[in-house]
């Protein structure tokens, strides 16, 4: 009497498909979890090693007045400048349609009002996202023979900006701000880690930027 093996083969194939799916999900969770942990670890770093320049990443500004997010970054850059971490500060960022000021110009004016000499501030008025801004800064600094930078942004943004800066040819480390909406609450901190985890994974996969708007009050 002949025995049919078709159902057994079908069941075996289904079991392998299930195993592959479960394995893929587990691997994805490991990658995402590992990246989130790395984002959190780098967010805790404050490296005040001497550099050629302090680079403060742009954020929203309103007719020349920095948003609270941007102001917190600028205050941190000013603090590093006073500690002589670097002899110059670079502000970076373009402007939206209808704006009178670029983020870079707004940041430069704020720092001048705080007492930073104008000739110690380089405004790179280019970039509508992190990647464009970092690449514009790299081009401007390398053209001036400068290659080491300490990056100032929000803590959760540190790993992605550092990765991009190093990919752009700079020797880069981070000293993020510890004030502002990005660190106000546990919710904003968790949102920042979540956002930056997937933005970094997207960049590593595609080498395109993926910037997301803040939910915290700016």
Short mmCIF file of C-alpha atoms in Angstrom, two decimals:
data_model
loop_
_atom_site.label_atom_id
_atom_site.label_comp_id
_atom_site.label_asym_id
_atom_site.label_seq_id
_atom_site.Cartn_x
_atom_site.Cartn_y
_atom_site.Cartn_z
CA UNK A 1 0.00 0.00 0.00
CA UNK A 2 1.48 3.37 -1.07
CA UNK A 3 1.99 6.10 1.53
CA UNK A 4 1.37 9.76 0.61
CA UNK A 5 4.15 12.15 1.63
CA UNK A 6 2.64 15.33 0.15
CA UNK A 7 1.03 16.52 3.42
CA UNK A 8 4.27 15.83 5.33
CA UNK A 9 6.30 17.80 2.79
CA UNK A 10 3.81 20.66 2.95
CA UNK A 11 3.94 20.68 6.75
CA UNK A 12 7.73 20.64 6.72
CA UNK A 13 7.89 23.61 4.36
CA UNK A 14 5.45 25.55 6.54
CA UNK A 15 7.54 24.85 9.64
CA UNK A 16 10.69 26.17 7.91
CA UNK A 17 8.86 29.30 6.76
CA UNK A 18 7.69 29.91 10.32
CA UNK A 19 11.20 29.40 11.66
CA UNK A 20 12.62 31.83 9.11
CA UNK A 21 10.00 34.42 9.98
CA UNK A 22 10.59 34.05 13.70
CA UNK A 23 14.35 34.16 13.15
CA UNK A 24 14.03 37.29 11.04
CA UNK A 25 11.89 39.02 13.67
CA UNK A 26 14.34 38.08 16.43
CA UNK A 27 17.31 39.33 14.40
CA UNK A 28 15.47 42.58 13.70
CA UNK A 29 14.76 43.04 17.41
CA UNK A 30 18.43 42.44 18.21
CA UNK A 31 19.57 45.00 15.63
CA UNK A 32 17.05 47.62 16.75
CA UNK A 33 17.72 46.97 20.42
CA UNK A 34 21.49 47.09 19.93
CA UNK A 35 21.24 50.35 17.99
CA UNK A 36 19.00 51.91 20.63
CA UNK A 37 21.49 50.92 23.31
CA UNK A 38 24.34 52.48 21.31
CA UNK A 39 22.31 55.70 20.85
CA UNK A 40 21.80 55.83 24.62
CA UNK A 41 25.46 55.10 25.38
CA UNK A 42 26.82 57.82 23.09
CA UNK A 43 24.19 60.26 24.39
CA UNK A 44 25.88 60.01 27.80
CA UNK A 45 29.33 61.00 26.48
CA UNK A 46 30.72 64.48 27.14
CA UNK A 47 34.08 64.65 25.37
CA UNK A 48 35.84 67.98 25.93
CA UNK A 49 38.98 67.00 24.03
CA UNK A 50 40.51 69.98 22.22
CA UNK A 51 39.34 70.29 18.59
CA UNK A 52 39.75 72.61 15.64
CA UNK A 53 36.11 73.70 15.88
CA UNK A 54 32.90 73.38 17.85
CA UNK A 55 30.04 72.54 15.50
CA UNK A 56 26.53 73.34 16.71
CA UNK A 57 23.78 71.69 14.67
CA UNK A 58 20.93 73.97 13.64
CA UNK A 59 17.31 73.80 14.72
CA UNK A 60 14.22 75.95 14.30
CA UNK A 61 14.50 79.71 14.53
CA UNK A 62 11.78 82.32 14.42
CA UNK A 63 12.68 85.51 12.54
CA UNK A 64 16.20 85.37 13.88
CA UNK A 65 15.35 84.15 17.38
CA UNK A 66 16.52 80.60 18.12
CA UNK A 67 13.92 78.12 19.34
CA UNK A 68 14.40 76.67 22.81
CA UNK A 69 15.94 73.55 21.23
CA UNK A 70 18.43 75.64 19.24
CA UNK A 71 19.15 77.99 22.16
CA UNK A 72 20.11 75.05 24.39
CA UNK A 73 22.59 73.86 21.75
CA UNK A 74 24.05 77.35 21.30
CA UNK A 75 24.48 77.79 25.07
CA UNK A 76 26.38 74.50 25.20
CA UNK A 77 28.62 75.59 22.31
CA UNK A 78 29.30 78.88 24.11
CA UNK A 79 30.19 76.95 27.27
CA UNK A 80 32.68 74.81 25.33
CA UNK A 81 34.17 77.92 23.73
CA UNK A 82 34.68 79.53 27.14
CA UNK A 83 36.42 76.34 28.29
CA UNK A 84 38.73 76.71 25.25
CA UNK A 85 37.74 73.36 23.82
CA UNK A 86 38.17 74.93 20.35
CA UNK A 87 39.13 78.37 19.00
CA UNK A 88 36.04 78.72 16.83
CA UNK A 89 32.36 77.83 16.64
CA UNK A 90 30.60 76.73 13.47
CA UNK A 91 26.86 77.30 13.15
CA UNK A 92 25.08 75.53 10.34
CA UNK A 93 21.68 75.39 8.69
CA UNK A 94 19.71 76.98 5.87
CA UNK A 95 16.25 78.51 5.96
CA UNK A 96 12.70 77.60 5.10
CA UNK A 97 10.72 79.38 2.37
CA UNK A 98 9.65 82.77 3.70
CA UNK A 99 12.27 82.95 6.47
CA UNK A 100 14.34 86.10 6.82
CA UNK A 101 17.22 84.33 8.54
CA UNK A 102 19.06 81.07 8.10
CA UNK A 103 19.56 78.84 11.12
CA UNK A 104 23.31 79.47 10.82
CA UNK A 105 22.90 83.26 10.81
CA UNK A 106 20.44 83.15 13.68
CA UNK A 107 22.89 81.06 15.69
CA UNK A 108 25.80 83.35 14.87
CA UNK A 109 23.88 86.44 15.98
CA UNK A 110 22.89 84.73 19.23
CA UNK A 111 26.50 83.79 19.99
CA UNK A 112 27.69 87.33 19.19
CA UNK A 113 25.15 88.66 21.69
CA UNK A 114 26.61 86.24 24.24
CA UNK A 115 30.05 87.76 23.75
CA UNK A 116 31.69 85.40 21.27
CA UNK A 117 33.86 87.45 18.87
CA UNK A 118 32.43 87.55 15.36
CA UNK A 119 35.71 86.42 13.81
CA UNK A 120 35.53 83.24 15.91
CA UNK A 121 32.17 82.21 14.42
CA UNK A 122 31.76 80.58 11.02
CA UNK A 123 28.19 80.48 9.73
CA UNK A 124 27.64 77.75 7.13
CA UNK A 125 24.25 78.77 5.78
CA UNK A 126 23.47 75.48 4.04
CA UNK A 127 21.51 72.39 4.90
CA UNK A 128 17.90 71.46 5.47
CA UNK A 129 18.64 68.22 7.30
CA UNK A 130 21.41 66.69 9.39
CA UNK A 131 23.27 65.02 6.54
CA UNK A 132 23.32 68.11 4.31
CA UNK A 133 24.46 70.24 7.25
CA UNK A 134 27.25 67.88 8.26
CA UNK A 135 28.52 67.55 4.71
CA UNK A 136 28.48 71.35 4.26
CA UNK A 137 30.44 71.83 7.49
CA UNK A 138 32.95 69.18 6.48
CA UNK A 139 33.54 70.85 3.13
CA UNK A 140 33.96 74.29 4.72
CA UNK A 141 36.35 73.13 7.43
CA UNK A 142 38.48 70.84 5.30
CA UNK A 143 38.93 73.71 2.83
CA UNK A 144 40.36 75.70 5.74
CA UNK A 145 42.72 72.91 6.79
CA UNK A 146 40.65 71.96 9.84
CA UNK A 147 39.51 68.41 10.43
CA UNK A 148 38.69 67.82 14.11
CA UNK A 149 35.36 68.83 15.61
CA UNK A 150 33.33 68.48 18.77
CA UNK A 151 29.66 68.21 17.84
CA UNK A 152 26.92 69.90 19.82
CA UNK A 153 23.34 68.77 19.44
CA UNK A 154 20.80 66.97 21.61
CA UNK A 155 22.09 63.87 23.42
CA UNK A 156 20.09 61.40 21.35
CA UNK A 157 21.26 63.05 18.12
CA UNK A 158 24.93 62.55 19.01
CA UNK A 159 25.59 59.11 17.55
CA UNK A 160 24.02 59.90 14.17
CA UNK A 161 25.80 63.24 13.80
CA UNK A 162 29.10 61.66 14.83
CA UNK A 163 28.64 58.82 12.35
CA UNK A 164 27.84 61.24 9.53
CA UNK A 165 30.73 63.56 10.39
CA UNK A 166 33.23 60.72 10.39
CA UNK A 167 31.83 59.45 7.10
CA UNK A 168 32.33 63.00 5.73
CA UNK A 169 36.04 62.92 6.57
CA UNK A 170 36.12 64.67 9.93
CA UNK A 171 37.59 63.47 13.19
CA UNK A 172 34.54 63.94 15.39
CA UNK A 173 33.38 63.46 18.95
CA UNK A 174 30.42 64.78 20.94
CA UNK A 175 29.52 67.04 23.87
CA UNK A 176 25.74 67.47 23.68
CA UNK A 177 23.54 69.91 25.53
CA UNK A 178 21.98 68.71 28.78
CA UNK A 179 19.18 71.26 28.77
CA UNK A 180 16.20 72.01 26.55
CA UNK A 181 13.06 70.16 25.43
CA UNK A 182 14.98 67.08 24.28
CA UNK A 183 15.82 66.22 27.90
CA UNK A 184 12.93 67.79 29.83
CA UNK A 185 10.97 64.63 30.52
CA UNK A 186 11.27 60.86 30.40
CA UNK A 187 8.79 60.93 27.53
CA UNK A 188 10.92 63.31 25.44
CA UNK A 189 14.02 61.23 26.19
CA UNK A 190 12.32 57.99 25.16
CA UNK A 191 10.96 59.65 22.02
CA UNK A 192 14.44 60.93 21.17
CA UNK A 193 16.03 57.51 21.51
CA UNK A 194 13.25 55.89 19.45
CA UNK A 195 13.48 58.53 16.72
CA UNK A 196 17.25 58.43 16.47
CA UNK A 197 17.43 54.64 16.50
CA UNK A 198 15.40 54.36 13.32
CA UNK A 199 16.95 57.47 11.74
CA UNK A 200 20.41 55.98 12.25
CA UNK A 201 19.38 52.58 10.89
CA UNK A 202 17.90 54.30 7.84
CA UNK A 203 21.12 56.26 7.29
CA UNK A 204 23.30 53.16 7.64
CA UNK A 205 21.09 51.30 5.19
CA UNK A 206 20.68 54.04 2.56
CA UNK A 207 23.15 56.84 3.40
CA UNK A 208 20.23 59.26 3.22
CA UNK A 209 19.07 61.44 6.08
CA UNK A 210 15.82 60.87 7.97
CA UNK A 211 15.10 63.81 10.26
CA UNK A 212 11.90 63.87 12.25
CA UNK A 213 10.19 66.83 13.92
CA UNK A 214 10.23 67.18 17.68
CA UNK A 215 7.09 66.56 19.69
CA UNK A 216 8.45 68.55 22.63
CA UNK A 217 7.60 72.23 22.90
CA UNK A 218 10.18 74.23 20.99
#
